[in-house]
PDB file of C-alpha atoms in Angstrom:
ATOM      1  CA  UNK P   1      11.966  19.755  -4.427  1.00  0.00           C
ATOM      2  CA  UNK P   2      15.209  17.890  -3.617  1.00  0.00           C
ATOM      3  CA  UNK P   3      15.335  14.767  -1.481  1.00  0.00           C
ATOM      4  CA  UNK P   4      17.112  16.651   1.315  1.00  0.00           C
ATOM      5  CA  UNK P   5      14.508  19.441   1.370  1.00  0.00           C
ATOM      6  CA  UNK P   6      11.657  16.900   1.392  1.00  0.00           C
ATOM      7  CA  UNK P   7      13.151  15.145   4.396  1.00  0.00           C
ATOM      8  CA  UNK P   8      13.751  18.396   6.323  1.00  0.00           C
ATOM      9  CA  UNK P   9      10.199  19.578   5.655  1.00  0.00           C
ATOM     10  CA  UNK P  10       8.833  16.280   6.927  1.00  0.00           C
ATOM     11  CA  UNK P  11      10.978  16.415  10.037  1.00  0.00           C
ATOM     12  CA  UNK P  12       9.461  19.780  10.907  1.00  0.00           C
ATOM     13  CA  UNK P  13       5.917  18.644  10.095  1.00  0.00           C
ATOM     14  CA  UNK P  14       6.287  15.529  12.257  1.00  0.00           C
ATOM     15  CA  UNK P  15       6.445  17.751  15.306  1.00  0.00           C
ATOM     16  CA  UNK P  16       2.753  18.499  14.824  1.00  0.00           C
ATOM     17  CA  UNK P  17       1.756  14.854  15.277  1.00  0.00           C
ATOM     18  CA  UNK P  18       0.139  13.650  18.441  1.00  0.00           C
ATOM     19  CA  UNK P  19       1.125  10.569  20.394  1.00  0.00           C
ATOM     20  CA  UNK P  20      -2.329   9.021  20.727  1.00  0.00           C
ATOM     21  CA  UNK P  21      -2.900   6.092  18.332  1.00  0.00           C
ATOM     22  CA  UNK P  22      -5.173   7.045  15.465  1.00  0.00           C
ATOM     23  CA  UNK P  23      -8.586   5.359  15.699  1.00  0.00           C
ATOM     24  CA  UNK P  24      -9.731   2.879  13.087  1.00  0.00           C
ATOM     25  CA  UNK P  25      -7.677   1.225  10.361  1.00  0.00           C
ATOM     26  CA  UNK P  26      -4.574   2.916   8.950  1.00  0.00           C
ATOM     27  CA  UNK P  27      -3.725   1.163   5.663  1.00  0.00           C
ATOM     28  CA  UNK P  28      -0.136   1.902   4.602  1.00  0.00           C
ATOM     29  CA  UNK P  29       0.900   1.835   0.926  1.00  0.00           C
ATOM     30  CA  UNK P  30       4.291   0.476  -0.078  1.00  0.00           C
ATOM     31  CA  UNK P  31       5.581  -0.250  -3.585  1.00  0.00           C
ATOM     32  CA  UNK P  32       9.287  -1.122  -3.785  1.00  0.00           C
ATOM     33  CA  UNK P  33      11.812  -1.964  -1.067  1.00  0.00           C
ATOM     34  CA  UNK P  34      15.536  -1.867  -1.768  1.00  0.00           C
ATOM     35  CA  UNK P  35      15.133  -1.529  -5.532  1.00  0.00           C
ATOM     36  CA  UNK P  36      18.070   0.827  -5.723  1.00  0.00           C
ATOM     37  CA  UNK P  37      16.281   3.564  -7.681  1.00  0.00           C
ATOM     38  CA  UNK P  38      15.764   7.203  -6.756  1.00  0.00           C
ATOM     39  CA  UNK P  39      11.986   6.890  -7.032  1.00  0.00           C
ATOM     40  CA  UNK P  40      10.038   8.267  -4.064  1.00  0.00           C
ATOM     41  CA  UNK P  41       8.165   4.948  -3.889  1.00  0.00           C
ATOM     42  CA  UNK P  42      11.363   2.876  -3.609  1.00  0.00           C
ATOM     43  CA  UNK P  43      12.431   2.723   0.064  1.00  0.00           C
ATOM     44  CA  UNK P  44      15.909   1.774   1.171  1.00  0.00           C
ATOM     45  CA  UNK P  45      16.237  -1.555   2.974  1.00  0.00           C
ATOM     46  CA  UNK P  46      17.588   0.225   6.059  1.00  0.00           C
ATOM     47  CA  UNK P  47      14.612   2.596   6.256  1.00  0.00           C
ATOM     48  CA  UNK P  48      12.091  -0.206   5.765  1.00  0.00           C
ATOM     49  CA  UNK P  49      13.832  -2.260   8.457  1.00  0.00           C
ATOM     50  CA  UNK P  50      13.577   0.680  10.891  1.00  0.00           C
ATOM     51  CA  UNK P  51       9.878   1.022  10.097  1.00  0.00           C
ATOM     52  CA  UNK P  52       9.312  -2.704  10.579  1.00  0.00           C
ATOM     53  CA  UNK P  53      11.080  -2.537  13.928  1.00  0.00           C
ATOM     54  CA  UNK P  54       8.806   0.289  15.020  1.00  0.00           C
ATOM     55  CA  UNK P  55       5.746  -1.651  13.868  1.00  0.00           C
ATOM     56  CA  UNK P  56       6.910  -4.794  15.677  1.00  0.00           C
ATOM     57  CA  UNK P  57       7.225  -2.812  18.915  1.00  0.00           C
ATOM     58  CA  UNK P  58       3.576  -1.703  18.847  1.00  0.00           C
ATOM     59  CA  UNK P  59       1.203  -3.396  21.295  1.00  0.00           C
ATOM     60  CA  UNK P  60      -0.136  -6.819  20.245  1.00  0.00           C
ATOM     61  CA  UNK P  61      -3.076  -6.545  17.884  1.00  0.00           C
ATOM     62  CA  UNK P  62      -2.033  -3.204  16.377  1.00  0.00           C
ATOM     63  CA  UNK P  63      -0.580  -4.573  13.104  1.00  0.00           C
ATOM     64  CA  UNK P  64      -3.191  -6.873  11.581  1.00  0.00           C
ATOM     65  CA  UNK P  65      -4.248  -8.393   8.286  1.00  0.00           C
ATOM     66  CA  UNK P  66      -6.610  -6.542   6.000  1.00  0.00           C
ATOM     67  CA  UNK P  67      -9.397  -8.992   6.848  1.00  0.00           C
ATOM     68  CA  UNK P  68      -8.863  -8.541  10.594  1.00  0.00           C
ATOM     69  CA  UNK P  69      -9.068  -4.766  10.199  1.00  0.00           C
ATOM     70  CA  UNK P  70     -12.256  -5.115   8.116  1.00  0.00           C
ATOM     71  CA  UNK P  71     -13.713  -7.415  10.789  1.00  0.00           C
ATOM     72  CA  UNK P  72     -13.180  -4.700  13.399  1.00  0.00           C
ATOM     73  CA  UNK P  73     -14.777  -2.048  11.221  1.00  0.00           C
ATOM     74  CA  UNK P  74     -17.755  -4.288  10.446  1.00  0.00           C
ATOM     75  CA  UNK P  75     -18.202  -4.845  14.184  1.00  0.00           C
ATOM     76  CA  UNK P  76     -18.302  -1.077  14.760  1.00  0.00           C
ATOM     77  CA  UNK P  77     -14.952  -1.044  16.576  1.00  0.00           C
ATOM     78  CA  UNK P  78     -12.675   1.993  16.378  1.00  0.00           C
ATOM     79  CA  UNK P  79      -9.708  -0.053  17.603  1.00  0.00           C
ATOM     80  CA  UNK P  80      -6.391   1.338  16.274  1.00  0.00           C
ATOM     81  CA  UNK P  81      -5.221  -1.024  13.520  1.00  0.00           C
ATOM     82  CA  UNK P  82      -2.327  -0.803  11.064  1.00  0.00           C
ATOM     83  CA  UNK P  83      -2.402  -2.705   7.797  1.00  0.00           C
ATOM     84  CA  UNK P  84       0.634  -3.067   5.501  1.00  0.00           C
ATOM     85  CA  UNK P  85      -0.036  -3.246   1.750  1.00  0.00           C
ATOM     86  CA  UNK P  86       2.357  -3.570  -1.209  1.00  0.00           C
ATOM     87  CA  UNK P  87       1.125  -2.523  -4.652  1.00  0.00           C
ATOM     88  CA  UNK P  88       1.848  -4.163  -8.005  1.00  0.00           C
ATOM     89  CA  UNK P  89       3.889  -7.242  -7.002  1.00  0.00           C
ATOM     90  CA  UNK P  90       7.549  -6.270  -7.441  1.00  0.00           C
ATOM     91  CA  UNK P  91      10.125  -9.045  -6.931  1.00  0.00           C
ATOM     92  CA  UNK P  92      11.775  -7.068  -4.123  1.00  0.00           C
ATOM     93  CA  UNK P  93       8.597  -7.536  -2.062  1.00  0.00           C
ATOM     94  CA  UNK P  94       9.834 -11.113  -1.735  1.00  0.00           C
ATOM     95  CA  UNK P  95      13.582 -10.618  -2.004  1.00  0.00           C
ATOM     96  CA  UNK P  96      13.882  -7.751   0.478  1.00  0.00           C
ATOM     97  CA  UNK P  97      10.662  -7.066   2.354  1.00  0.00           C
ATOM     98  CA  UNK P  98       9.535 -10.649   2.981  1.00  0.00           C
ATOM     99  CA  UNK P  99      12.451 -11.751   5.227  1.00  0.00           C
ATOM    100  CA  UNK P 100      12.022  -8.596   7.310  1.00  0.00           C
ATOM    101  CA  UNK P 101       8.270  -9.078   7.644  1.00  0.00           C
ATOM    102  CA  UNK P 102       8.575 -12.830   8.305  1.00  0.00           C
ATOM    103  CA  UNK P 103      11.156 -12.395  11.053  1.00  0.00           C
ATOM    104  CA  UNK P 104       8.856  -9.940  12.856  1.00  0.00           C
ATOM    105  CA  UNK P 105       5.631 -11.864  12.120  1.00  0.00           C
ATOM    106  CA  UNK P 106       4.048  -8.814  10.498  1.00  0.00           C
ATOM    107  CA  UNK P 107       1.001  -9.575   8.296  1.00  0.00           C
ATOM    108  CA  UNK P 108       0.677  -7.810   4.942  1.00  0.00           C
ATOM    109  CA  UNK P 109      -1.233  -7.696   1.654  1.00  0.00           C
ATOM    110  CA  UNK P 110       0.149  -7.774  -1.887  1.00  0.00           C
ATOM    111  CA  UNK P 111      -2.076  -6.104  -4.472  1.00  0.00           C
ATOM    112  CA  UNK P 112      -0.968  -8.129  -7.491  1.00  0.00           C
ATOM    113  CA  UNK P 113      -1.004  -7.117 -11.166  1.00  0.00           C
ATOM    114  CA  UNK P 114      -1.114 -10.768 -12.201  1.00  0.00           C
ATOM    115  CA  UNK P 115       0.010 -10.281 -15.801  1.00  0.00           C
ATOM    116  CA  UNK P 116       3.392  -9.019 -14.547  1.00  0.00           C
ATOM    117  CA  UNK P 117       4.215 -12.093 -12.451  1.00  0.00           C
ATOM    118  CA  UNK P 118       7.725 -13.266 -13.265  1.00  0.00           C
ATOM    119  CA  UNK P 119       8.126 -10.666 -16.020  1.00  0.00           C
ATOM    120  CA  UNK P 120       8.933  -6.982 -16.568  1.00  0.00           C
ATOM    121  CA  UNK P 121       6.967  -4.504 -14.482  1.00  0.00           C
ATOM    122  CA  UNK P 122       5.860  -2.094 -17.146  1.00  0.00           C
ATOM    123  CA  UNK P 123       2.390  -0.934 -18.141  1.00  0.00           C
ATOM    124  CA  UNK P 124       0.627   1.812 -20.047  1.00  0.00           C
ATOM    125  CA  UNK P 125       1.240   5.102 -18.302  1.00  0.00           C
ATOM    126  CA  UNK P 126       3.976   3.680 -16.094  1.00  0.00           C
ATOM    127  CA  UNK P 127       6.446   6.285 -14.915  1.00  0.00           C
ATOM    128  CA  UNK P 128       9.258   3.721 -14.673  1.00  0.00           C
ATOM    129  CA  UNK P 129      12.495   4.874 -16.285  1.00  0.00           C
ATOM    130  CA  UNK P 130      15.231   2.720 -17.698  1.00  0.00           C
ATOM    131  CA  UNK P 131      15.091  -1.069 -17.513  1.00  0.00           C
ATOM    132  CA  UNK P 132      11.820  -2.258 -15.965  1.00  0.00           C
ATOM    133  CA  UNK P 133      11.815  -3.943 -12.595  1.00  0.00           C
ATOM    134  CA  UNK P 134      10.980  -7.643 -12.361  1.00  0.00           C
ATOM    135  CA  UNK P 135       7.722  -9.057 -11.050  1.00  0.00           C
ATOM    136  CA  UNK P 136       7.506 -11.561  -8.210  1.00  0.00           C
ATOM    137  CA  UNK P 137       7.036 -15.237  -9.144  1.00  0.00           C
ATOM    138  CA  UNK P 138       4.124 -17.556  -8.381  1.00  0.00           C
ATOM    139  CA  UNK P 139       6.344 -19.894  -6.330  1.00  0.00           C
ATOM    140  CA  UNK P 140       7.391 -16.953  -4.180  1.00  0.00           C
ATOM    141  CA  UNK P 141       3.768 -15.860  -3.734  1.00  0.00           C
ATOM    142  CA  UNK P 142       2.825 -19.415  -2.736  1.00  0.00           C
ATOM    143  CA  UNK P 143       5.516 -19.421  -0.073  1.00  0.00           C
ATOM    144  CA  UNK P 144       4.396 -16.123   1.407  1.00  0.00           C
ATOM    145  CA  UNK P 145       0.701 -17.020   1.290  1.00  0.00           C
ATOM    146  CA  UNK P 146       1.327 -20.415   2.897  1.00  0.00           C
ATOM    147  CA  UNK P 147       2.888 -18.657   5.913  1.00  0.00           C
ATOM    148  CA  UNK P 148      -0.461 -17.156   6.837  1.00  0.00           C
ATOM    149  CA  UNK P 149       1.091 -13.674   6.930  1.00  0.00           C
ATOM    150  CA  UNK P 150       0.468 -12.710   3.284  1.00  0.00           C
ATOM    151  CA  UNK P 151      -2.874 -11.925   1.679  1.00  0.00           C
ATOM    152  CA  UNK P 152      -2.764 -11.843  -2.143  1.00  0.00           C
ATOM    153  CA  UNK P 153      -5.269  -9.320  -3.546  1.00  0.00           C
ATOM    154  CA  UNK P 154      -6.403  -8.096  -6.974  1.00  0.00           C
ATOM    155  CA  UNK P 155      -4.774  -5.166  -8.803  1.00  0.00           C
ATOM    156  CA  UNK P 156      -6.046  -6.103 -12.303  1.00  0.00           C
ATOM    157  CA  UNK P 157      -4.132  -8.325 -14.735  1.00  0.00           C
ATOM    158  CA  UNK P 158      -2.438  -5.620 -16.841  1.00  0.00           C
ATOM    159  CA  UNK P 159      -2.325  -2.742 -14.313  1.00  0.00           C
ATOM    160  CA  UNK P 160      -5.085  -1.210 -16.437  1.00  0.00           C
ATOM    161  CA  UNK P 161      -5.372   2.544 -16.060  1.00  0.00           C
ATOM    162  CA  UNK P 162      -8.619   3.641 -14.366  1.00  0.00           C
ATOM    163  CA  UNK P 163     -10.354   4.621 -17.617  1.00  0.00           C
ATOM    164  CA  UNK P 164      -9.833   1.073 -18.918  1.00  0.00           C
ATOM    165  CA  UNK P 165     -10.920  -0.837 -15.805  1.00  0.00           C
ATOM    166  CA  UNK P 166     -13.350  -3.607 -16.784  1.00  0.00           C
ATOM    167  CA  UNK P 167     -14.838  -6.705 -15.249  1.00  0.00           C
ATOM    168  CA  UNK P 168     -12.612  -8.637 -17.639  1.00  0.00           C
ATOM    169  CA  UNK P 169      -9.508  -7.149 -16.012  1.00  0.00           C
ATOM    170  CA  UNK P 170     -10.815  -7.963 -12.544  1.00  0.00           C
ATOM    171  CA  UNK P 171     -11.803 -11.516 -13.397  1.00  0.00           C
ATOM    172  CA  UNK P 172      -8.627 -12.270 -15.335  1.00  0.00           C
ATOM    173  CA  UNK P 173      -6.530 -11.380 -12.286  1.00  0.00           C
ATOM    174  CA  UNK P 174      -8.843 -13.375 -10.048  1.00  0.00           C
ATOM    175  CA  UNK P 175      -8.574 -16.373 -12.369  1.00  0.00           C
ATOM    176  CA  UNK P 176      -4.780 -16.172 -12.405  1.00  0.00           C
ATOM    177  CA  UNK P 177      -4.529 -16.049  -8.639  1.00  0.00           C
ATOM    178  CA  UNK P 178      -7.019 -18.868  -8.155  1.00  0.00           C
ATOM    179  CA  UNK P 179      -5.222 -21.065 -10.714  1.00  0.00           C
ATOM    180  CA  UNK P 180      -1.801 -20.647  -9.126  1.00  0.00           C
ATOM    181  CA  UNK P 181      -2.614 -20.157  -5.436  1.00  0.00           C
ATOM    182  CA  UNK P 182      -5.940 -21.952  -5.031  1.00  0.00           C
ATOM    183  CA  UNK P 183      -7.837 -19.013  -3.562  1.00  0.00           C
ATOM    184  CA  UNK P 184      -9.723 -16.132  -5.142  1.00  0.00           C
ATOM    185  CA  UNK P 185      -8.794 -12.583  -4.038  1.00  0.00           C
ATOM    186  CA  UNK P 186     -11.239 -10.941  -1.636  1.00  0.00           C
ATOM    187  CA  UNK P 187      -9.718  -7.467  -1.843  1.00  0.00           C
ATOM    188  CA  UNK P 188      -8.901  -5.022  -4.656  1.00  0.00           C
ATOM    189  CA  UNK P 189      -6.834  -1.847  -5.090  1.00  0.00           C
ATOM    190  CA  UNK P 190      -7.545   0.729  -7.792  1.00  0.00           C
ATOM    191  CA  UNK P 191      -4.563   1.382 -10.066  1.00  0.00           C
ATOM    192  CA  UNK P 192      -3.048   4.814  -9.358  1.00  0.00           C
ATOM    193  CA  UNK P 193      -5.403   4.828  -6.369  1.00  0.00           C
ATOM    194  CA  UNK P 194      -8.113   6.415  -8.497  1.00  0.00           C
ATOM    195  CA  UNK P 195     -11.728   5.340  -7.797  1.00  0.00           C
ATOM    196  CA  UNK P 196     -13.869   4.297 -10.764  1.00  0.00           C
ATOM    197  CA  UNK P 197     -17.464   5.045  -9.756  1.00  0.00           C
ATOM    198  CA  UNK P 198     -19.164   3.196 -12.611  1.00  0.00           C
ATOM    199  CA  UNK P 199     -17.355  -0.028 -11.564  1.00  0.00           C
ATOM    200  CA  UNK P 200     -18.421   0.059  -7.929  1.00  0.00           C
ATOM    201  CA  UNK P 201     -21.340  -2.350  -8.382  1.00  0.00           C
ATOM    202  CA  UNK P 202     -19.018  -4.916  -9.960  1.00  0.00           C
ATOM    203  CA  UNK P 203     -16.444  -4.356  -7.225  1.00  0.00           C
ATOM    204  CA  UNK P 204     -18.972  -4.819  -4.420  1.00  0.00           C
ATOM    205  CA  UNK P 205     -20.056  -8.105  -5.979  1.00  0.00           C
ATOM    206  CA  UNK P 206     -16.479  -9.422  -6.117  1.00  0.00           C
ATOM    207  CA  UNK P 207     -14.524  -7.987  -3.186  1.00  0.00           C
ATOM    208  CA  UNK P 208     -14.824  -7.250   0.485  1.00  0.00           C
ATOM    209  CA  UNK P 209     -12.821  -4.031   0.130  1.00  0.00           C
ATOM    210  CA  UNK P 210     -11.535  -1.828  -2.679  1.00  0.00           C
ATOM    211  CA  UNK P 211      -8.643   0.462  -1.758  1.00  0.00           C
ATOM    212  CA  UNK P 212      -8.085   3.968  -3.106  1.00  0.00           C
ATOM    213  CA  UNK P 213      -5.099   6.292  -2.798  1.00  0.00           C
ATOM    214  CA  UNK P 214      -7.136   8.875  -0.888  1.00  0.00           C
ATOM    215  CA  UNK P 215      -5.307   9.745   2.324  1.00  0.00           C
ATOM    216  CA  UNK P 216      -7.165   9.007   5.533  1.00  0.00           C
ATOM    217  CA  UNK P 217      -7.995   6.483   8.199  1.00  0.00           C
ATOM    218  CA  UNK P 218     -10.929   4.077   7.994  1.00  0.00           C
ATOM    219  CA  UNK P 219     -13.664   4.171  10.626  1.00  0.00           C
ATOM    220  CA  UNK P 220     -16.813   2.092  11.166  1.00  0.00           C
ATOM    221  CA  UNK P 221     -19.517   3.089   8.682  1.00  0.00           C
ATOM    222  CA  UNK P 222     -17.042   3.971   5.954  1.00  0.00           C
ATOM    223  CA  UNK P 223     -17.603   2.713   2.411  1.00  0.00           C
ATOM    224  CA  UNK P 224     -15.544  -0.487   1.878  1.00  0.00           C
ATOM    225  CA  UNK P 225     -15.362   0.258  -1.861  1.00  0.00           C
ATOM    226  CA  UNK P 226     -13.569   3.554  -1.061  1.00  0.00           C
ATOM    227  CA  UNK P 227     -10.994   2.372   1.494  1.00  0.00           C
ATOM    228  CA  UNK P 228      -8.528   5.124   2.454  1.00  0.00           C
ATOM    229  CA  UNK P 229      -4.790   4.525   2.555  1.00  0.00           C
ATOM    230  CA  UNK P 230      -1.624   6.373   3.589  1.00  0.00           C
ATOM    231  CA  UNK P 231       1.495   6.350   1.338  1.00  0.00           C
ATOM    232  CA  UNK P 232       5.002   5.629   2.615  1.00  0.00           C
ATOM    233  CA  UNK P 233       7.848   7.299   0.714  1.00  0.00           C
ATOM    234  CA  UNK P 234      11.647   7.064   0.663  1.00  0.00           C
ATOM    235  CA  UNK P 235      12.043  10.597   2.071  1.00  0.00           C
ATOM    236  CA  UNK P 236       9.910   9.861   5.155  1.00  0.00           C
ATOM    237  CA  UNK P 237      12.111  10.202   8.250  1.00  0.00           C
ATOM    238  CA  UNK P 238      11.207   7.797  11.039  1.00  0.00           C
ATOM    239  CA  UNK P 239       9.380  10.473  13.054  1.00  0.00           C
ATOM    240  CA  UNK P 240       7.245  11.315  10.005  1.00  0.00           C
ATOM    241  CA  UNK P 241       6.503   7.624   9.566  1.00  0.00           C
ATOM    242  CA  UNK P 242       5.577   7.366  13.221  1.00  0.00           C
ATOM    243  CA  UNK P 243       3.213  10.312  12.710  1.00  0.00           C
ATOM    244  CA  UNK P 244       1.287   8.241  10.145  1.00  0.00           C
ATOM    245  CA  UNK P 245       0.379   5.847  12.941  1.00  0.00           C
ATOM    246  CA  UNK P 246      -0.590   8.554  15.456  1.00  0.00           C
ATOM    247  CA  UNK P 247      -2.501  11.821  15.661  1.00  0.00           C
ATOM    248  CA  UNK P 248      -4.800  12.918  12.854  1.00  0.00           C
ATOM    249  CA  UNK P 249      -2.491  12.657   9.818  1.00  0.00           C
ATOM    250  CA  UNK P 250      -1.858  16.376  10.049  1.00  0.00           C
ATOM    251  CA  UNK P 251       1.803  16.101   8.904  1.00  0.00           C
ATOM    252  CA  UNK P 252       0.856  13.914   5.898  1.00  0.00           C
ATOM    253  CA  UNK P 253      -1.915  16.275   4.796  1.00  0.00           C
ATOM    254  CA  UNK P 254       0.269  19.356   5.297  1.00  0.00           C
ATOM    255  CA  UNK P 255       3.054  17.787   3.201  1.00  0.00           C
ATOM    256  CA  UNK P 256       0.552  17.007   0.405  1.00  0.00           C
ATOM    257  CA  UNK P 257      -0.516  20.660   0.363  1.00  0.00           C
ATOM    258  CA  UNK P 258       3.098  21.845   0.178  1.00  0.00           C
ATOM    259  CA  UNK P 259       3.832  19.526  -2.764  1.00  0.00           C
ATOM    260  CA  UNK P 260       0.651  20.598  -4.555  1.00  0.00           C
ATOM    261  CA  UNK P 261       1.541  24.263  -4.090  1.00  0.00           C
ATOM    262  CA  UNK P 262       5.088  23.705  -5.342  1.00  0.00           C
ATOM    263  CA  UNK P 263       3.801  21.960  -8.455  1.00  0.00           C
ATOM    264  CA  UNK P 264       1.269  24.736  -9.077  1.00  0.00           C
ATOM    265  CA  UNK P 265       4.033  27.332  -9.260  1.00  0.00           C
ATOM    266  CA  UNK P 266       6.156  25.128 -11.516  1.00  0.00           C
ATOM    267  CA  UNK P 267       8.641  23.733  -8.999  1.00  0.00           C
ATOM    268  CA  UNK P 268       9.913  20.173  -9.355  1.00  0.00           C
ATOM    269  CA  UNK P 269       8.076  18.696  -6.347  1.00  0.00           C
TER     270      UNK P 269
END
């Protein structure tokens, strides 16, 4: 499915979205910003800026830190909350996204694969093509964390694939972050967004939340070790992005079904 077709499909689907803020916590997933690749997870700087402008225009208290959203859920509140998260720790999170987020005072979380800090972003099973991207540096992470806007969270040390997730991977990342930033991560994101049921006891003992890639909002009573998130892609027109913050995620779910169907019949989706 070409980029143009993806965008047109999403524009049509966005019309099905409501205009009432979705209840509970909507946790958005970003990866790269302005990396200059054609990857669906690499947004243009212009598109990300437009999204940040939309987020900054929301009523006060709508865009919050991951901990603030978790506090609301723990208190049984269904208050609409939007949380921004960036997976892996690409350098462009600092180079491109950080100035935009800082200028608009938007809080965010970086799920960090600590073994990639300052080096090539490549791991087993990575779909990256060509020269690997560069990881963010510890000095840059310190700057963002010191602002009070950035929460640094755990994404394993080596970006271990789900089948290889161990307490050693979790603790190695936690040790790295604590050594360089002085705090131990309270939140975790599964690599590839895939839950690992046999690790849930270890995750509950270490983290307040563990984020999956399962699409959905988070409501009081939900399992914090199975936090839902909503992906943001380069072919999301602004109305489709707005739909992620409103309604019942109908456009996002419909798009996922279309892509799955296209793949099932052998199309390049």
